[in-house]
């Protein structure tokens, strides 16, 4: 099975062509990563085309699409999901959404904390034990999250911190974005079983910055 994997939940734009065998782990045939916190719309489509070209495949060769659901900032996350839905609808392909943090945690043993940038001086985070999510996703101030870690915190100690906001909680930089094979690994059971995908519901975790304008003010004449 040939799968197109996309994620725009972080400042890192990911697109990859992944082979999912009947058994065993998915294998990335080609991937493109681009960096641009506010350029997702401009960078994603070329990344998809470049990944397909490197893999020597076309959109007609694809069997499914997998997209990261976030959590992530509103505009960037929406670009990836709209693109995935458009490709899936246009080609008649099943399009599965998976939590971006789950993809970052795929295949990572031990106690893991995934932390991604939420802007507004906050981070999105999830905690995992051997790849299974035990807490989150939630949004917090970095200092508040750091206080919950360690022997005295309710989240306990962790062995590794990954994500583009790892440094905001005092950890070294590690795995700034999900890999295409990690995204597909989270959806592998559903893909192999031919399970009908649910709707692509983004994990925003909070309201967007942009809001509809209010009603015009009434002008009172004397």
PDB file of C-alpha atoms in Angstrom:
ATOM      1  CA  UNK A   1       0.000   0.000   0.000  1.00  0.00           C
ATOM      2  CA  UNK A   2       1.307   3.426  -0.960  1.00  0.00           C
ATOM      3  CA  UNK A   3       0.410   6.274   1.405  1.00  0.00           C
ATOM      4  CA  UNK A   4       0.902  10.031   1.223  1.00  0.00           C
ATOM      5  CA  UNK A   5       1.619  11.420   4.713  1.00  0.00           C
ATOM      6  CA  UNK A   6       1.241  15.123   5.555  1.00  0.00           C
ATOM      7  CA  UNK A   7       1.636  17.235   8.670  1.00  0.00           C
ATOM      8  CA  UNK A   8       1.483  21.005   9.202  1.00  0.00           C
ATOM      9  CA  UNK A   9       0.794  21.119  12.941  1.00  0.00           C
ATOM     10  CA  UNK A  10       4.162  22.746  13.675  1.00  0.00           C
ATOM     11  CA  UNK A  11       6.423  25.239  11.922  1.00  0.00           C
ATOM     12  CA  UNK A  12       7.918  22.214  10.158  1.00  0.00           C
ATOM     13  CA  UNK A  13       5.953  21.203   7.034  1.00  0.00           C
ATOM     14  CA  UNK A  14       6.222  17.457   6.372  1.00  0.00           C
ATOM     15  CA  UNK A  15       5.225  15.506   3.262  1.00  0.00           C
ATOM     16  CA  UNK A  16       6.272  11.959   2.480  1.00  0.00           C
ATOM     17  CA  UNK A  17       5.508   8.915   0.381  1.00  0.00           C
ATOM     18  CA  UNK A  18       5.366   5.824   2.563  1.00  0.00           C
ATOM     19  CA  UNK A  19       5.112   2.142   1.688  1.00  0.00           C
ATOM     20  CA  UNK A  20       2.985   0.152   4.133  1.00  0.00           C
ATOM     21  CA  UNK A  21       3.514  -3.608   3.732  1.00  0.00           C
ATOM     22  CA  UNK A  22       0.938  -6.200   4.764  1.00  0.00           C
ATOM     23  CA  UNK A  23       3.149  -6.907   7.786  1.00  0.00           C
ATOM     24  CA  UNK A  24       5.944  -5.004   9.457  1.00  0.00           C
ATOM     25  CA  UNK A  25       6.803  -1.366   9.835  1.00  0.00           C
ATOM     26  CA  UNK A  26       6.032   1.324   7.247  1.00  0.00           C
ATOM     27  CA  UNK A  27       8.968   2.546   5.147  1.00  0.00           C
ATOM     28  CA  UNK A  28       9.438   6.105   3.895  1.00  0.00           C
ATOM     29  CA  UNK A  29      10.330   6.121   0.202  1.00  0.00           C
ATOM     30  CA  UNK A  30      10.796   9.882  -0.025  1.00  0.00           C
ATOM     31  CA  UNK A  31      10.195  12.855   2.249  1.00  0.00           C
ATOM     32  CA  UNK A  32      10.357  16.601   2.128  1.00  0.00           C
ATOM     33  CA  UNK A  33      10.548  18.926   5.124  1.00  0.00           C
ATOM     34  CA  UNK A  34      10.246  22.685   4.901  1.00  0.00           C
ATOM     35  CA  UNK A  35      10.413  25.298   7.622  1.00  0.00           C
ATOM     36  CA  UNK A  36       8.027  28.233   7.673  1.00  0.00           C
ATOM     37  CA  UNK A  37       5.685  28.986  10.555  1.00  0.00           C
ATOM     38  CA  UNK A  38       3.496  31.188   8.360  1.00  0.00           C
ATOM     39  CA  UNK A  39       4.170  29.735   4.918  1.00  0.00           C
ATOM     40  CA  UNK A  40       2.392  26.382   5.077  1.00  0.00           C
ATOM     41  CA  UNK A  41       0.127  27.144   2.105  1.00  0.00           C
ATOM     42  CA  UNK A  42       3.090  28.088  -0.101  1.00  0.00           C
ATOM     43  CA  UNK A  43       5.375  25.222   0.919  1.00  0.00           C
ATOM     44  CA  UNK A  44       3.136  22.171   1.266  1.00  0.00           C
ATOM     45  CA  UNK A  45       2.070  21.591  -2.350  1.00  0.00           C
ATOM     46  CA  UNK A  46       5.655  21.762  -3.726  1.00  0.00           C
ATOM     47  CA  UNK A  47       6.782  19.429  -0.925  1.00  0.00           C
ATOM     48  CA  UNK A  48       4.157  16.869  -1.972  1.00  0.00           C
ATOM     49  CA  UNK A  49       5.193  17.081  -5.627  1.00  0.00           C
ATOM     50  CA  UNK A  50       8.892  16.796  -4.799  1.00  0.00           C
ATOM     51  CA  UNK A  51       8.346  13.763  -2.560  1.00  0.00           C
ATOM     52  CA  UNK A  52       6.321  11.979  -5.248  1.00  0.00           C
ATOM     53  CA  UNK A  53       8.954  12.786  -7.871  1.00  0.00           C
ATOM     54  CA  UNK A  54      11.794  11.486  -5.694  1.00  0.00           C
ATOM     55  CA  UNK A  55       9.860   8.272  -5.021  1.00  0.00           C
ATOM     56  CA  UNK A  56       9.222   7.878  -8.760  1.00  0.00           C
ATOM     57  CA  UNK A  57       5.462   7.806  -8.209  1.00  0.00           C
ATOM     58  CA  UNK A  58       2.459   9.914  -9.165  1.00  0.00           C
ATOM     59  CA  UNK A  59      -0.722  10.789  -7.311  1.00  0.00           C
ATOM     60  CA  UNK A  60      -2.440   8.047  -9.297  1.00  0.00           C
ATOM     61  CA  UNK A  61      -0.238   5.459  -7.572  1.00  0.00           C
ATOM     62  CA  UNK A  62      -1.463   6.403  -4.089  1.00  0.00           C
ATOM     63  CA  UNK A  63      -3.791   4.149  -2.105  1.00  0.00           C
ATOM     64  CA  UNK A  64      -4.467   6.392   0.912  1.00  0.00           C
ATOM     65  CA  UNK A  65      -3.661   9.685   2.618  1.00  0.00           C
ATOM     66  CA  UNK A  66      -2.718  10.242   6.286  1.00  0.00           C
ATOM     67  CA  UNK A  67      -2.660  13.692   7.861  1.00  0.00           C
ATOM     68  CA  UNK A  68      -1.607  15.000  11.262  1.00  0.00           C
ATOM     69  CA  UNK A  69      -4.542  16.418  13.261  1.00  0.00           C
ATOM     70  CA  UNK A  70      -2.403  18.471  15.633  1.00  0.00           C
ATOM     71  CA  UNK A  71      -2.588  19.958  18.159  1.00  0.00           C
ATOM     72  CA  UNK A  72      -1.322  23.002  16.350  1.00  0.00           C
ATOM     73  CA  UNK A  73      -1.964  26.676  15.616  1.00  0.00           C
ATOM     74  CA  UNK A  74      -5.172  27.278  13.676  1.00  0.00           C
ATOM     75  CA  UNK A  75      -4.018  28.498  10.258  1.00  0.00           C
ATOM     76  CA  UNK A  76      -1.090  26.153   9.659  1.00  0.00           C
ATOM     77  CA  UNK A  77      -2.951  23.079  10.845  1.00  0.00           C
ATOM     78  CA  UNK A  78      -5.948  23.894   8.645  1.00  0.00           C
ATOM     79  CA  UNK A  79      -3.710  24.087   5.536  1.00  0.00           C
ATOM     80  CA  UNK A  80      -2.537  20.507   5.953  1.00  0.00           C
ATOM     81  CA  UNK A  81      -5.982  19.085   6.629  1.00  0.00           C
ATOM     82  CA  UNK A  82      -7.617  20.925   3.732  1.00  0.00           C
ATOM     83  CA  UNK A  83      -4.842  19.750   1.404  1.00  0.00           C
ATOM     84  CA  UNK A  84      -5.171  16.138   2.582  1.00  0.00           C
ATOM     85  CA  UNK A  85      -8.947  16.238   2.189  1.00  0.00           C
ATOM     86  CA  UNK A  86      -8.688  17.758  -1.301  1.00  0.00           C
ATOM     87  CA  UNK A  87      -6.223  15.113  -2.486  1.00  0.00           C
ATOM     88  CA  UNK A  88      -8.284  12.322  -0.945  1.00  0.00           C
ATOM     89  CA  UNK A  89     -11.555  13.583  -2.411  1.00  0.00           C
ATOM     90  CA  UNK A  90     -10.044  14.272  -5.819  1.00  0.00           C
ATOM     91  CA  UNK A  91      -8.510  10.817  -6.115  1.00  0.00           C
ATOM     92  CA  UNK A  92     -11.210   8.904  -4.249  1.00  0.00           C
ATOM     93  CA  UNK A  93      -8.774   7.809  -1.530  1.00  0.00           C
ATOM     94  CA  UNK A  94      -9.424   7.114   2.158  1.00  0.00           C
ATOM     95  CA  UNK A  95      -7.984   9.973   4.210  1.00  0.00           C
ATOM     96  CA  UNK A  96      -7.126   9.210   7.822  1.00  0.00           C
ATOM     97  CA  UNK A  97      -6.296  11.754  10.513  1.00  0.00           C
ATOM     98  CA  UNK A  98      -3.925  10.919  13.365  1.00  0.00           C
ATOM     99  CA  UNK A  99      -2.762  13.005  16.353  1.00  0.00           C
ATOM    100  CA  UNK A 100       0.572  14.619  15.506  1.00  0.00           C
ATOM    101  CA  UNK A 101       1.942  13.900  18.985  1.00  0.00           C
ATOM    102  CA  UNK A 102       1.116  10.193  18.567  1.00  0.00           C
ATOM    103  CA  UNK A 103       3.161  10.184  15.358  1.00  0.00           C
ATOM    104  CA  UNK A 104       6.125  11.779  17.163  1.00  0.00           C
ATOM    105  CA  UNK A 105       5.861   9.096  19.841  1.00  0.00           C
ATOM    106  CA  UNK A 106       5.496   6.165  17.428  1.00  0.00           C
ATOM    107  CA  UNK A 107       8.103   3.498  18.107  1.00  0.00           C
ATOM    108  CA  UNK A 108       9.758   5.402  20.966  1.00  0.00           C
ATOM    109  CA  UNK A 109      10.180   3.228  24.077  1.00  0.00           C
ATOM    110  CA  UNK A 110      10.078   4.375  27.682  1.00  0.00           C
ATOM    111  CA  UNK A 111       8.633   7.505  29.242  1.00  0.00           C
ATOM    112  CA  UNK A 112       8.299  10.212  26.612  1.00  0.00           C
ATOM    113  CA  UNK A 113       7.086  13.807  26.644  1.00  0.00           C
ATOM    114  CA  UNK A 114       6.086  15.413  23.341  1.00  0.00           C
ATOM    115  CA  UNK A 115       6.126  19.222  23.410  1.00  0.00           C
ATOM    116  CA  UNK A 116       5.276  21.435  20.430  1.00  0.00           C
ATOM    117  CA  UNK A 117       5.054  25.197  20.103  1.00  0.00           C
ATOM    118  CA  UNK A 118       1.582  26.660  20.690  1.00  0.00           C
ATOM    119  CA  UNK A 119       2.758  30.296  20.427  1.00  0.00           C
ATOM    120  CA  UNK A 120       1.373  32.893  22.865  1.00  0.00           C
ATOM    121  CA  UNK A 121       4.154  31.719  25.233  1.00  0.00           C
ATOM    122  CA  UNK A 122       2.492  28.309  25.581  1.00  0.00           C
ATOM    123  CA  UNK A 123       3.191  24.740  24.493  1.00  0.00           C
ATOM    124  CA  UNK A 124       1.105  21.753  23.472  1.00  0.00           C
ATOM    125  CA  UNK A 125       2.136  18.570  25.241  1.00  0.00           C
ATOM    126  CA  UNK A 126       1.366  14.850  25.614  1.00  0.00           C
ATOM    127  CA  UNK A 127       2.980  12.201  27.795  1.00  0.00           C
ATOM    128  CA  UNK A 128       3.572   8.583  26.668  1.00  0.00           C
ATOM    129  CA  UNK A 129       4.655   5.273  28.132  1.00  0.00           C
ATOM    130  CA  UNK A 130       6.133   2.921  25.505  1.00  0.00           C
ATOM    131  CA  UNK A 131       4.234   4.702  22.746  1.00  0.00           C
ATOM    132  CA  UNK A 132       0.873   4.753  24.550  1.00  0.00           C
ATOM    133  CA  UNK A 133      -0.497   8.193  25.437  1.00  0.00           C
ATOM    134  CA  UNK A 134      -1.192   8.535  29.172  1.00  0.00           C
ATOM    135  CA  UNK A 135      -1.804  12.297  29.423  1.00  0.00           C
ATOM    136  CA  UNK A 136      -2.844  15.024  27.007  1.00  0.00           C
ATOM    137  CA  UNK A 137      -2.854  16.567  24.595  1.00  0.00           C
ATOM    138  CA  UNK A 138      -3.087  19.782  26.599  1.00  0.00           C
ATOM    139  CA  UNK A 139      -1.866  23.360  26.315  1.00  0.00           C
ATOM    140  CA  UNK A 140       0.152  24.963  29.142  1.00  0.00           C
ATOM    141  CA  UNK A 141       2.751  27.574  29.923  1.00  0.00           C
ATOM    142  CA  UNK A 142       6.224  25.961  29.728  1.00  0.00           C
ATOM    143  CA  UNK A 143       6.999  26.748  33.383  1.00  0.00           C
ATOM    144  CA  UNK A 144       3.746  25.140  34.522  1.00  0.00           C
ATOM    145  CA  UNK A 145       4.494  22.000  32.531  1.00  0.00           C
ATOM    146  CA  UNK A 146       8.078  21.800  33.800  1.00  0.00           C
ATOM    147  CA  UNK A 147       6.786  22.015  37.389  1.00  0.00           C
ATOM    148  CA  UNK A 148       4.660  18.911  36.816  1.00  0.00           C
ATOM    149  CA  UNK A 149       7.628  16.779  35.761  1.00  0.00           C
ATOM    150  CA  UNK A 150      10.121  14.958  37.944  1.00  0.00           C
ATOM    151  CA  UNK A 151       9.744  12.839  41.085  1.00  0.00           C
ATOM    152  CA  UNK A 152       7.527  15.383  42.830  1.00  0.00           C
ATOM    153  CA  UNK A 153       5.256  16.245  39.885  1.00  0.00           C
ATOM    154  CA  UNK A 154       2.011  14.515  38.981  1.00  0.00           C
ATOM    155  CA  UNK A 155       3.408  13.602  35.531  1.00  0.00           C
ATOM    156  CA  UNK A 156       6.506  12.003  37.029  1.00  0.00           C
ATOM    157  CA  UNK A 157       9.933  11.816  35.396  1.00  0.00           C
ATOM    158  CA  UNK A 158      10.433  11.236  31.674  1.00  0.00           C
ATOM    159  CA  UNK A 159      13.310   9.630  29.792  1.00  0.00           C
ATOM    160  CA  UNK A 160      13.162  11.835  26.704  1.00  0.00           C
ATOM    161  CA  UNK A 161      11.506  15.023  25.452  1.00  0.00           C
ATOM    162  CA  UNK A 162      10.809  15.498  21.731  1.00  0.00           C
ATOM    163  CA  UNK A 163       9.140  18.166  19.645  1.00  0.00           C
ATOM    164  CA  UNK A 164       9.957  21.654  18.411  1.00  0.00           C
ATOM    165  CA  UNK A 165       9.364  23.165  21.874  1.00  0.00           C
ATOM    166  CA  UNK A 166      11.559  20.773  23.873  1.00  0.00           C
ATOM    167  CA  UNK A 167      13.949  23.591  24.747  1.00  0.00           C
ATOM    168  CA  UNK A 168      11.106  25.589  26.293  1.00  0.00           C
ATOM    169  CA  UNK A 169      10.908  23.033  29.112  1.00  0.00           C
ATOM    170  CA  UNK A 170      14.676  22.802  29.548  1.00  0.00           C
ATOM    171  CA  UNK A 171      15.337  19.768  27.339  1.00  0.00           C
ATOM    172  CA  UNK A 172      17.788  19.561  24.420  1.00  0.00           C
ATOM    173  CA  UNK A 173      16.433  19.879  20.851  1.00  0.00           C
ATOM    174  CA  UNK A 174      15.082  16.551  19.601  1.00  0.00           C
ATOM    175  CA  UNK A 175      12.802  15.488  16.700  1.00  0.00           C
ATOM    176  CA  UNK A 176      11.208  18.843  15.805  1.00  0.00           C
ATOM    177  CA  UNK A 177       8.447  17.262  13.725  1.00  0.00           C
ATOM    178  CA  UNK A 178       6.833  13.908  12.937  1.00  0.00           C
ATOM    179  CA  UNK A 179       8.286  11.585  10.316  1.00  0.00           C
ATOM    180  CA  UNK A 180       6.064  10.363   7.472  1.00  0.00           C
ATOM    181  CA  UNK A 181       6.492   6.740   8.573  1.00  0.00           C
ATOM    182  CA  UNK A 182       5.488   7.732  12.114  1.00  0.00           C
ATOM    183  CA  UNK A 183       2.243   9.251  10.832  1.00  0.00           C
ATOM    184  CA  UNK A 184       1.466   6.117   8.838  1.00  0.00           C
ATOM    185  CA  UNK A 185       2.407   3.835  11.740  1.00  0.00           C
ATOM    186  CA  UNK A 186      -0.361   5.385  13.874  1.00  0.00           C
ATOM    187  CA  UNK A 187      -2.931   4.703  11.145  1.00  0.00           C
ATOM    188  CA  UNK A 188      -1.492   1.335  10.058  1.00  0.00           C
ATOM    189  CA  UNK A 189      -4.109  -0.887  11.707  1.00  0.00           C
ATOM    190  CA  UNK A 190      -7.005   1.054  10.159  1.00  0.00           C
ATOM    191  CA  UNK A 191      -5.300   1.213   6.757  1.00  0.00           C
ATOM    192  CA  UNK A 192      -4.631  -2.516   6.619  1.00  0.00           C
ATOM    193  CA  UNK A 193      -8.135  -3.359   7.778  1.00  0.00           C
ATOM    194  CA  UNK A 194      -9.717  -1.026   5.247  1.00  0.00           C
ATOM    195  CA  UNK A 195     -11.553   0.794   8.029  1.00  0.00           C
ATOM    196  CA  UNK A 196     -13.533   3.787   6.824  1.00  0.00           C
ATOM    197  CA  UNK A 197     -11.852   6.951   8.133  1.00  0.00           C
ATOM    198  CA  UNK A 198     -13.671   9.382  10.364  1.00  0.00           C
ATOM    199  CA  UNK A 199     -13.844  13.124   9.707  1.00  0.00           C
ATOM    200  CA  UNK A 200     -10.647  15.173   9.862  1.00  0.00           C
ATOM    201  CA  UNK A 201     -11.290  17.008  13.108  1.00  0.00           C
ATOM    202  CA  UNK A 202      -8.361  19.301  14.016  1.00  0.00           C
ATOM    203  CA  UNK A 203      -7.051  19.442  17.572  1.00  0.00           C
ATOM    204  CA  UNK A 204      -6.892  23.180  18.170  1.00  0.00           C
ATOM    205  CA  UNK A 205      -7.279  22.964  21.999  1.00  0.00           C
ATOM    206  CA  UNK A 206      -8.124  26.664  22.116  1.00  0.00           C
ATOM    207  CA  UNK A 207      -9.966  29.309  20.118  1.00  0.00           C
ATOM    208  CA  UNK A 208      -8.206  30.890  17.098  1.00  0.00           C
ATOM    209  CA  UNK A 209      -6.751  34.400  17.261  1.00  0.00           C
ATOM    210  CA  UNK A 210      -8.943  35.591  14.403  1.00  0.00           C
ATOM    211  CA  UNK A 211     -12.591  36.225  15.263  1.00  0.00           C
ATOM    212  CA  UNK A 212     -15.540  37.449  13.181  1.00  0.00           C
ATOM    213  CA  UNK A 213     -16.053  41.205  13.347  1.00  0.00           C
ATOM    214  CA  UNK A 214     -18.748  42.428  15.695  1.00  0.00           C
ATOM    215  CA  UNK A 215     -21.936  44.178  14.690  1.00  0.00           C
ATOM    216  CA  UNK A 216     -21.485  47.758  13.494  1.00  0.00           C
ATOM    217  CA  UNK A 217     -21.913  50.410  16.128  1.00  0.00           C
ATOM    218  CA  UNK A 218     -25.147  52.306  16.191  1.00  0.00           C
ATOM    219  CA  UNK A 219     -24.811  55.959  15.248  1.00  0.00           C
ATOM    220  CA  UNK A 220     -27.079  58.115  17.396  1.00  0.00           C
ATOM    221  CA  UNK A 221     -28.089  61.494  16.115  1.00  0.00           C
ATOM    222  CA  UNK A 222     -28.923  64.298  18.484  1.00  0.00           C
TER     223      UNK A 222
END
